[in-house]
Amino acid sequence: MVLHGGCQCRKVRYTVDFDEATSTKNFCHCRMCQLATGSPVAAFFHVQEADVKFEGTLGVYQSSDKAVRKFCTNCGTPLVFQFVADAEKVAASINGLYLPQLAGTGKVQVLLSLLVQASFRFVCRSWTSIQQPWMS
C-alpha cells in the first residue's frame, strides 16, 4: 500500500511504500519524543529508508549521540526519527500521514481516523516507565 504524508505547511511531502506485515508500529513515551513532538506520546511506523521518498527540504537535528530527527525547515513539523546505528531504517511520524482519499487536498486528518482507515496495529510501547503519569 502506498501512503502519502507531509508537514503542516505542505512544503515537505512524502510517499511511503508501506507493507503492514513487515512494518513495526510503536508509541514512544520517552522524554525526547515528548519534547520533539509537543505531545505525551509519539506514534511511529518503521520502514526501510529506501521505501520513503521525500519532496522538499528536511532539517536534521541530532537529538542524542544515538539518534537524529528530521523535520520541515519551514513549519517545524517533526516527520522522522532515525537511529544513527541503524540508518537504513526510519521511524516516520504517523501524525504526518494523509488519508488516501484526501491525499493532495491539503486536508490532514487526525491520528485516530488514520488508524481506523489503514488498520494499523501497534505492537510496542517504549519508555512507559517514564511516561506521563496520567497516561497509565
mmCIF file of C-alpha atoms in Angstrom:
data_model
loop_
_atom_site.group_PDB
_atom_site.id
_atom_site.type_symbol
_atom_site.label_atom_id
_atom_site.label_comp_id
_atom_site.label_asym_id
_atom_site.label_seq_id
_atom_site.Cartn_x
_atom_site.Cartn_y
_atom_site.Cartn_z
ATOM 1 C CA MET A 1 0.000 0.000 0.000
ATOM 2 C CA VAL A 2 1.294 3.470 -0.819
ATOM 3 C CA LEU A 3 0.788 6.061 1.915
ATOM 4 C CA HIS A 4 1.082 9.824 1.476
ATOM 5 C CA GLY A 5 2.066 12.377 4.058
ATOM 6 C CA GLY A 6 3.771 15.632 4.758
ATOM 7 C CA CYS A 7 4.126 18.585 7.046
ATOM 8 C CA GLN A 8 1.647 21.215 8.187
ATOM 9 C CA CYS A 9 2.639 23.812 5.573
ATOM 10 C CA ARG A 10 2.903 21.131 2.829
ATOM 11 C CA LYS A 11 6.376 22.230 1.711
ATOM 12 C CA VAL A 12 7.583 18.716 2.578
ATOM 13 C CA ARG A 13 5.634 15.809 1.169
ATOM 14 C CA TYR A 14 6.391 12.137 1.067
ATOM 15 C CA THR A 15 5.190 8.786 -0.164
ATOM 16 C CA VAL A 16 5.862 5.503 1.580
ATOM 17 C CA ASP A 17 5.770 2.048 0.077
ATOM 18 C CA PHE A 18 4.205 0.537 3.201
ATOM 19 C CA ASP A 19 3.900 -3.159 3.989
ATOM 20 C CA GLU A 20 1.666 -3.769 7.006
ATOM 21 C CA ALA A 21 3.184 -7.217 7.561
ATOM 22 C CA THR A 22 6.788 -6.020 7.872
ATOM 23 C CA SER A 23 6.394 -2.575 9.431
ATOM 24 C CA THR A 24 6.581 -2.162 13.190
ATOM 25 C CA LYS A 25 4.326 0.452 14.748
ATOM 26 C CA ASN A 26 5.001 1.891 18.175
ATOM 27 C CA PHE A 27 4.119 4.535 20.698
ATOM 28 C CA CYS A 28 7.161 6.104 22.358
ATOM 29 C CA HIS A 29 6.800 7.781 25.747
ATOM 30 C CA CYS A 30 10.431 8.908 26.199
ATOM 31 C CA ARG A 31 11.109 12.488 27.238
ATOM 32 C CA MET A 32 12.961 13.286 23.983
ATOM 33 C CA CYS A 33 9.954 12.245 21.887
ATOM 34 C CA GLN A 34 7.645 14.230 24.168
ATOM 35 C CA LEU A 35 9.742 17.357 23.666
ATOM 36 C CA ALA A 36 10.270 16.792 19.934
ATOM 37 C CA THR A 37 6.566 16.291 19.198
ATOM 38 C CA GLY A 38 5.000 18.505 21.867
ATOM 39 C CA SER A 39 2.802 15.627 22.962
ATOM 40 C CA PRO A 40 2.802 12.997 25.727
ATOM 41 C CA VAL A 41 3.494 10.198 23.249
ATOM 42 C CA ALA A 42 4.927 9.887 19.740
ATOM 43 C CA ALA A 43 3.367 7.442 17.269
ATOM 44 C CA PHE A 44 5.694 5.962 14.643
ATOM 45 C CA PHE A 45 5.702 3.391 11.882
ATOM 46 C CA HIS A 46 9.040 1.862 10.882
ATOM 47 C CA VAL A 47 10.086 1.267 7.282
ATOM 48 C CA GLN A 48 13.242 0.970 5.218
ATOM 49 C CA GLU A 49 14.608 4.392 4.315
ATOM 50 C CA ALA A 50 14.639 3.344 0.646
ATOM 51 C CA ASP A 51 10.833 2.940 0.826
ATOM 52 C CA VAL A 52 10.274 6.643 1.693
ATOM 53 C CA LYS A 53 10.500 9.342 -0.989
ATOM 54 C CA PHE A 54 10.609 12.960 0.208
ATOM 55 C CA GLU A 55 9.926 16.143 -1.758
ATOM 56 C CA GLY A 56 11.050 19.374 -0.105
ATOM 57 C CA THR A 57 13.726 20.331 2.394
ATOM 58 C CA LEU A 58 14.154 18.382 5.602
ATOM 59 C CA GLY A 59 16.118 19.788 8.513
ATOM 60 C CA VAL A 60 18.177 17.387 10.611
ATOM 61 C CA TYR A 61 18.680 17.638 14.359
ATOM 62 C CA GLN A 62 20.898 15.184 16.224
ATOM 63 C CA SER A 63 18.888 14.847 19.444
ATOM 64 C CA SER A 64 21.417 12.489 21.062
ATOM 65 C CA ASP A 65 24.517 10.505 20.165
ATOM 66 C CA LYS A 66 22.160 7.669 19.194
ATOM 67 C CA ALA A 67 19.502 9.379 17.067
ATOM 68 C CA VAL A 68 18.587 12.118 14.602
ATOM 69 C CA ARG A 69 15.230 13.722 13.956
ATOM 70 C CA LYS A 70 14.132 15.182 10.651
ATOM 71 C CA PHE A 71 11.585 17.966 10.252
ATOM 72 C CA CYS A 72 10.233 20.591 7.871
ATOM 73 C CA THR A 73 12.574 23.586 7.867
ATOM 74 C CA ASN A 74 9.653 25.941 7.193
ATOM 75 C CA CYS A 75 6.946 24.963 9.718
ATOM 76 C CA GLY A 76 8.924 22.669 12.040
ATOM 77 C CA THR A 77 6.651 19.635 11.752
ATOM 78 C CA PRO A 78 8.562 16.587 13.090
ATOM 79 C CA LEU A 79 8.475 13.824 10.480
ATOM 80 C CA VAL A 80 11.215 11.239 11.087
ATOM 81 C CA PHE A 81 13.176 9.644 13.913
ATOM 82 C CA GLN A 82 16.244 7.611 12.941
ATOM 83 C CA PHE A 83 18.832 5.683 14.956
ATOM 84 C CA VAL A 84 22.377 6.536 13.873
ATOM 85 C CA ALA A 85 23.448 2.881 14.183
ATOM 86 C CA ASP A 86 20.502 1.642 12.105
ATOM 87 C CA ALA A 87 20.375 4.343 9.413
ATOM 88 C CA GLU A 88 18.767 2.146 6.742
ATOM 89 C CA LYS A 89 15.505 2.234 8.734
ATOM 90 C CA VAL A 90 13.345 5.220 9.628
ATOM 91 C CA ALA A 91 10.577 5.726 12.141
ATOM 92 C CA ALA A 92 8.146 8.099 10.452
ATOM 93 C CA SER A 93 5.548 10.038 12.421
ATOM 94 C CA ILE A 94 2.064 8.672 11.905
ATOM 95 C CA ASN A 95 0.703 12.160 12.522
ATOM 96 C CA GLY A 96 2.137 13.305 9.179
ATOM 97 C CA LEU A 97 0.112 10.849 7.098
ATOM 98 C CA TYR A 98 -2.891 11.841 4.976
ATOM 99 C CA LEU A 99 -5.887 9.615 4.427
ATOM 100 C CA PRO A 100 -5.753 8.130 0.915
ATOM 101 C CA GLN A 101 -8.938 9.799 -0.307
ATOM 102 C CA LEU A 102 -7.650 13.211 0.851
ATOM 103 C CA ALA A 103 -4.078 12.999 -0.474
ATOM 104 C CA GLY A 104 -3.262 16.159 -2.369
ATOM 105 C CA THR A 105 -6.201 18.157 -0.980
ATOM 106 C CA GLY A 106 -4.273 19.806 1.833
ATOM 107 C CA LYS A 107 -6.506 18.281 4.484
ATOM 108 C CA VAL A 108 -4.565 16.433 7.148
ATOM 109 C CA GLN A 109 -6.637 14.017 9.190
ATOM 110 C CA VAL A 110 -6.205 13.135 12.847
ATOM 111 C CA LEU A 111 -4.362 10.067 14.039
ATOM 112 C CA LEU A 112 -7.427 8.071 15.055
ATOM 113 C CA SER A 113 -9.041 8.383 11.630
ATOM 114 C CA LEU A 114 -5.864 7.126 10.022
ATOM 115 C CA LEU A 115 -5.577 4.186 12.395
ATOM 116 C CA VAL A 116 -9.099 3.057 11.559
ATOM 117 C CA GLN A 117 -8.643 3.550 7.803
ATOM 118 C CA ALA A 118 -5.235 1.884 7.485
ATOM 119 C CA SER A 119 -5.869 -0.829 10.103
ATOM 120 C CA PHE A 120 -2.633 -0.052 11.928
ATOM 121 C CA ARG A 121 -1.878 -2.414 14.788
ATOM 122 C CA PHE A 122 0.559 -1.132 17.387
ATOM 123 C CA VAL A 123 2.851 -3.806 18.738
ATOM 124 C CA CYS A 124 5.105 -1.825 21.018
ATOM 125 C CA ARG A 125 5.017 0.897 23.635
ATOM 126 C CA SER A 126 8.503 2.069 24.581
ATOM 127 C CA TRP A 127 9.732 4.021 27.599
ATOM 128 C CA THR A 128 6.479 3.513 29.508
ATOM 129 C CA SER A 129 8.430 3.676 32.786
ATOM 130 C CA ILE A 130 8.802 7.433 32.267
ATOM 131 C CA GLN A 131 5.502 8.173 30.545
ATOM 132 C CA GLN A 132 3.341 10.989 31.836
ATOM 133 C CA PRO A 133 1.585 9.654 34.954
ATOM 134 C CA TRP A 134 -1.890 10.398 33.611
ATOM 135 C CA MET A 135 -1.211 8.181 30.549
ATOM 136 C CA SER A 136 -1.257 4.962 32.604
#
